[in-house]
Coordinates of C-alpha atoms in Angstrom, one line a residue:
M99 CA -129.0 -108.8 -76.8
S100 CA -132.4 -107.8 -75.3
D101 CA -133.0 -104.3 -73.9
F102 CA -135.2 -105.8 -71.2
E103 CA -134.0 -105.2 -67.7
H104 CA -135.4 -108.4 -66.2
V105 CA -133.9 -111.0 -68.5
F106 CA -131.6 -113.8 -67.2
E107 CA -129.7 -116.7 -68.8
Q108 CA -129.7 -118.7 -65.6
P109 CA -131.6 -118.5 -62.4
P110 CA -130.3 -115.5 -60.4
E111 CA -129.4 -115.7 -56.8
G112 CA -132.4 -116.5 -54.7
A113 CA -134.3 -118.3 -57.4
A114 CA -135.1 -122.0 -57.3
A115 CA -134.1 -124.5 -60.0
D116 CA -137.4 -123.9 -61.7
W117 CA -136.7 -120.1 -61.7
T118 CA -139.5 -119.4 -59.1
I119 CA -138.9 -116.8 -56.4
P120 CA -141.0 -115.7 -53.4
Q121 CA -143.3 -112.9 -54.3
N122 CA -142.4 -111.1 -51.1
W123 CA -145.6 -109.2 -51.1
A124 CA -144.8 -107.3 -47.9
A125 CA -141.9 -105.6 -49.6
Y126 CA -144.0 -103.7 -52.1
T127 CA -144.1 -100.0 -51.5
D128 CA -147.1 -97.7 -51.1
I129 CA -146.1 -96.2 -54.5
E130 CA -146.1 -99.6 -56.1
H131 CA -149.5 -100.5 -54.7
R132 CA -150.9 -97.1 -55.8
T133 CA -149.5 -97.8 -59.3
W134 CA -151.5 -101.0 -59.4
D135 CA -154.7 -99.3 -58.2
T136 CA -154.2 -96.5 -60.8
L137 CA -153.8 -98.9 -63.6
Y138 CA -156.7 -101.1 -62.5
A139 CA -159.1 -98.1 -62.2
R140 CA -158.1 -96.8 -65.6
Q141 CA -158.7 -100.1 -67.3
M142 CA -162.0 -100.6 -65.7
K143 CA -163.2 -97.4 -67.2
I144 CA -162.5 -98.8 -70.6
L145 CA -163.0 -102.6 -70.5
P146 CA -166.8 -103.0 -69.8
G147 CA -168.4 -103.5 -73.2
R148 CA -164.9 -104.3 -74.8
A149 CA -163.5 -107.2 -72.8
C150 CA -165.0 -110.7 -73.1
D151 CA -167.4 -112.1 -70.5
A152 CA -164.8 -114.6 -69.3
F153 CA -162.2 -111.9 -68.5
L154 CA -164.7 -109.7 -66.6
S155 CA -166.0 -112.7 -64.6
G156 CA -162.4 -113.7 -63.8
L157 CA -161.7 -110.3 -62.3
D158 CA -164.6 -110.7 -60.0
A159 CA -163.8 -114.3 -59.1
L160 CA -160.3 -113.4 -58.0
D161 CA -161.1 -110.0 -56.5
L162 CA -158.1 -108.3 -58.1
N163 CA -159.3 -104.9 -56.9
A164 CA -159.0 -105.7 -53.2
G165 CA -156.4 -102.9 -52.9
G166 CA -152.9 -102.8 -54.2
I167 CA -150.9 -105.5 -55.9
P168 CA -152.6 -108.9 -55.4
D169 CA -151.0 -111.3 -52.9
F170 CA -150.5 -114.6 -54.6
A171 CA -151.1 -116.4 -51.3
I172 CA -154.6 -115.0 -51.4
I173 CA -155.5 -115.4 -55.1
N174 CA -154.0 -118.8 -55.7
P175 CA -156.4 -120.8 -53.5
K176 CA -159.3 -119.2 -55.4
L177 CA -157.8 -119.9 -58.8
Q178 CA -156.8 -123.4 -58.0
A179 CA -160.3 -124.2 -56.8
L180 CA -161.7 -123.0 -60.1
T181 CA -159.3 -124.6 -62.7
G182 CA -156.3 -126.1 -60.9
W183 CA -154.0 -123.3 -61.9
T184 CA -151.6 -121.3 -59.7
V185 CA -149.5 -118.2 -60.2
V186 CA -145.8 -118.4 -59.5
C187 CA -143.4 -115.6 -59.3
V188 CA -140.3 -115.4 -61.4
P189 CA -137.5 -112.7 -61.6
G190 CA -138.3 -111.8 -65.2
L191 CA -138.5 -113.4 -68.6
V192 CA -137.5 -117.1 -68.4
P193 CA -136.2 -119.5 -71.0
D194 CA -138.7 -121.2 -73.2
E195 CA -138.3 -124.6 -71.7
V196 CA -139.0 -123.3 -68.2
F197 CA -142.0 -121.4 -69.4
F198 CA -143.5 -124.4 -71.2
D199 CA -142.9 -126.7 -68.2
H200 CA -144.8 -124.3 -65.9
L201 CA -147.7 -124.0 -68.3
A202 CA -147.8 -127.8 -68.9
N203 CA -148.2 -128.2 -65.1
R204 CA -150.9 -125.4 -64.8
R205 CA -148.5 -122.9 -63.3
F206 CA -148.6 -119.4 -64.8
V207 CA -145.4 -117.4 -64.4
S208 CA -145.6 -113.8 -63.4
G209 CA -143.0 -111.1 -63.0
Q210 CA -142.5 -109.7 -59.5
F211 CA -141.9 -106.0 -60.4
I212 CA -144.4 -103.4 -61.4
R213 CA -143.8 -100.5 -63.8
K214 CA -142.8 -97.1 -62.5
P215 CA -145.4 -94.3 -62.3
D216 CA -143.9 -92.6 -65.4
Q217 CA -144.4 -95.8 -67.4
L218 CA -148.2 -96.1 -67.0
D219 CA -148.9 -95.7 -70.7
Y220 CA -146.4 -98.2 -72.1
L221 CA -143.9 -100.8 -71.0
Q222 CA -142.5 -103.2 -73.5
E223 CA -141.4 -105.7 -70.9
P224 CA -144.2 -107.5 -69.1
D225 CA -144.6 -106.6 -65.4
I226 CA -146.9 -107.9 -62.7
F227 CA -149.8 -105.8 -63.9
H228 CA -149.6 -107.2 -67.4
D229 CA -149.1 -110.7 -66.1
V230 CA -151.7 -110.8 -63.3
F231 CA -154.4 -108.3 -64.5
G232 CA -154.0 -109.2 -68.1
H233 CA -153.5 -113.0 -68.0
V234 CA -154.8 -114.5 -64.8
P235 CA -158.5 -113.7 -65.0
M236 CA -158.8 -115.8 -68.2
L237 CA -157.3 -118.8 -66.3
T238 CA -160.5 -119.0 -64.3
D239 CA -162.3 -120.2 -67.5
P240 CA -162.1 -124.0 -67.8
D241 CA -161.7 -123.9 -71.6
F242 CA -159.0 -121.3 -71.6
A243 CA -157.2 -123.0 -68.7
A244 CA -157.2 -126.2 -70.8
Y245 CA -155.9 -124.3 -73.8
M246 CA -153.0 -122.9 -71.8
E247 CA -152.0 -126.3 -70.4
A248 CA -152.1 -127.8 -73.9
Y249 CA -150.0 -124.9 -75.2
G250 CA -147.3 -125.7 -72.6
K251 CA -147.2 -129.3 -73.6
G252 CA -147.2 -128.3 -77.3
G253 CA -144.3 -126.0 -76.7
Q254 CA -142.2 -128.9 -75.3
R255 CA -142.8 -130.8 -78.5
A256 CA -142.3 -127.9 -80.8
A257 CA -138.9 -127.2 -79.3
G258 CA -137.7 -130.6 -80.4
L259 CA -139.1 -130.1 -83.9
G260 CA -137.6 -126.7 -84.5
M261 CA -141.1 -125.1 -84.8
L262 CA -141.0 -122.7 -81.8
P263 CA -141.2 -119.5 -84.0
N264 CA -144.5 -120.8 -85.4
L265 CA -145.9 -121.8 -82.1
A266 CA -144.9 -118.4 -80.6
R267 CA -147.1 -116.8 -83.2
L268 CA -150.1 -118.8 -81.9
Y269 CA -149.5 -117.5 -78.4
W270 CA -149.0 -113.9 -79.6
Y271 CA -152.2 -113.8 -81.7
T272 CA -154.4 -115.6 -79.1
V273 CA -153.1 -115.3 -75.5
E274 CA -151.6 -111.8 -75.9
F275 CA -153.6 -110.2 -78.7
G276 CA -156.7 -112.3 -79.4
L277 CA -160.2 -111.1 -80.2
M278 CA -163.4 -113.2 -79.8
K279 CA -166.9 -113.2 -81.2
E280 CA -169.6 -112.7 -78.6
A281 CA -173.4 -112.0 -79.0
D282 CA -172.9 -108.2 -79.0
G283 CA -169.9 -108.1 -81.3
L284 CA -166.1 -108.6 -81.1
R285 CA -164.6 -108.6 -77.6
I286 CA -161.0 -108.7 -76.2
Y287 CA -159.5 -111.6 -74.4
G288 CA -155.8 -111.1 -75.1
A289 CA -153.7 -109.9 -72.2
G290 CA -151.6 -107.5 -74.2
I291 CA -154.8 -105.7 -75.1
V292 CA -156.8 -105.8 -71.9
S293 CA -153.8 -104.4 -69.9
S294 CA -153.3 -101.5 -72.3
S295 CA -155.6 -98.4 -72.1
T296 CA -154.8 -97.4 -75.6
E297 CA -154.8 -100.8 -77.4
S298 CA -158.1 -101.7 -75.7
V299 CA -159.7 -99.1 -77.8
F300 CA -157.5 -99.4 -80.9
A301 CA -158.0 -103.2 -81.2
L302 CA -161.7 -102.9 -81.6
E303 CA -162.5 -99.5 -82.9
D304 CA -159.6 -98.1 -85.0
P305 CA -160.0 -98.5 -88.8
S306 CA -156.3 -99.3 -89.3
P307 CA -155.8 -103.0 -88.4
N308 CA -157.1 -106.0 -90.2
R309 CA -159.4 -108.3 -88.1
L310 CA -159.5 -111.8 -89.5
G311 CA -161.0 -115.1 -88.6
F312 CA -158.8 -117.4 -86.7
D313 CA -157.2 -120.3 -88.7
L314 CA -154.4 -122.3 -87.0
E315 CA -152.1 -122.7 -89.9
R316 CA -152.7 -119.1 -91.1
V317 CA -151.8 -117.7 -87.6
M318 CA -148.6 -119.8 -87.4
R319 CA -147.4 -118.3 -90.7
T320 CA -148.0 -114.7 -89.7
L321 CA -145.2 -112.5 -88.5
Y322 CA -145.8 -110.0 -85.7
R323 CA -144.2 -107.0 -84.0
I324 CA -143.6 -106.5 -80.3
D325 CA -143.0 -102.7 -80.3
D326 CA -146.4 -101.2 -81.2
F327 CA -150.1 -101.7 -81.8
Q328 CA -150.9 -104.8 -83.9
Q329 CA -151.6 -104.5 -87.6
V330 CA -153.7 -107.6 -87.6
Y331 CA -155.9 -109.3 -84.9
F332 CA -157.3 -112.8 -85.3
V333 CA -160.9 -113.5 -84.1
I334 CA -161.9 -116.9 -82.5
D335 CA -165.4 -118.2 -82.4
S336 CA -165.2 -119.2 -78.7
L337 CA -162.8 -120.3 -76.0
E338 CA -164.0 -123.8 -76.5
A339 CA -163.2 -123.7 -80.2
L340 CA -159.7 -122.3 -79.3
K341 CA -159.2 -125.2 -76.9
D342 CA -160.3 -127.8 -79.4
E343 CA -157.8 -126.4 -82.0
T344 CA -154.9 -127.0 -79.6
L345 CA -156.0 -130.5 -78.6
K346 CA -155.3 -131.6 -82.2
D347 CA -152.1 -133.2 -83.4
F348 CA -149.9 -130.3 -84.7
G349 CA -147.7 -132.7 -86.6
P350 CA -149.6 -132.3 -90.0
V351 CA -149.7 -128.6 -89.5
Y352 CA -146.0 -128.4 -88.9
D353 CA -145.4 -130.5 -92.0
A354 CA -147.5 -128.2 -94.1
L355 CA -145.8 -125.1 -92.7
K356 CA -142.4 -126.3 -93.7
G357 CA -143.2 -125.7 -97.3
Q358 CA -144.7 -122.3 -97.0
A359 CA -143.3 -118.8 -96.6
D360 CA -144.0 -116.6 -93.7
L361 CA -146.7 -114.0 -94.2
P362 CA -146.1 -110.3 -93.8
I363 CA -148.2 -108.8 -91.0
E364 CA -150.5 -106.7 -93.2
T365 CA -151.4 -109.6 -95.6
V366 CA -155.0 -110.4 -96.3
L367 CA -155.4 -113.7 -98.2
P368 CA -158.3 -114.5 -100.5
T369 CA -159.2 -117.4 -98.2
D370 CA -159.3 -115.2 -95.0
Q371 CA -162.6 -114.5 -93.2
V372 CA -162.5 -110.7 -93.1
F373 CA -164.2 -108.9 -90.2
T374 CA -162.4 -105.7 -91.0
R375 CA -160.1 -104.9 -93.9
G376 CA -157.9 -102.3 -92.3
T377 CA -156.5 -99.2 -93.8
Q378 CA -153.1 -99.8 -92.2
A379 CA -152.9 -96.0 -91.8
Y380 CA -151.5 -96.2 -88.3
A381 CA -148.5 -98.3 -89.4
A382 CA -148.0 -96.3 -92.5
K383 CA -147.6 -93.1 -90.4
G384 CA -144.9 -94.8 -88.3
G385 CA -146.9 -95.8 -85.4
R386 CA -146.2 -94.9 -81.8
F387 CA -142.6 -94.1 -82.4
A388 CA -143.0 -91.9 -85.4
A389 CA -140.9 -88.7 -85.3

């Protein structure tokens, strides 16, 4: 059983059959709006020079710093005009098939709630700041937008083949915790990093994690953890290259994976492109939750 508060097994009262609910922007409190503004300001002290160009451009295009929690009725026309995507509100974490269907139809699902003021530094469950600040700016980029649509369609297929755990690793190590090469060095594009003040620094500058070149099959074999900083980050060459990887037929990849063992998180293979061979010191000390 999950410890998450906003997890449902069926659409709760007030939700549509596709699990969407009204954002009800007018109901947000002053405290909730100030929480968004505080989180936004904190991240923008950290992200210039660390976040990728596409993310920073997306923030500007959607004007996510207009004051308080963004109103989907205002940002959706801008996003739709750029890439055909919209953001839809859901009550919390939704079933896989619902999630994939929305992505396949260029709808990104966002939670409605925002973390409490005493949860600024860490919240395991994704809230509207993670979902909108972290994810939505990247959807203004045509290549990333196409990647996300392809991922949704791929999820529908993977579910029928029993390969969802492997496909989930692709999402984790790209959409949530991906790094990218740019002219001035490695940059962040993963939402789980750009929405975290501490991991935004850790992911690029700490000597502990491995930073390895992206390889589709390799990523799909690699385990991950959801409760702390990552022990490995995978680096893509570009958003276009990431898109091209997901437009391929995954059938041969799935066939190959069925004969191979999962890889522990800290593994570095002889065939890996190594940007940083990490010390793994952070994980060895017990991480964030060490006594």
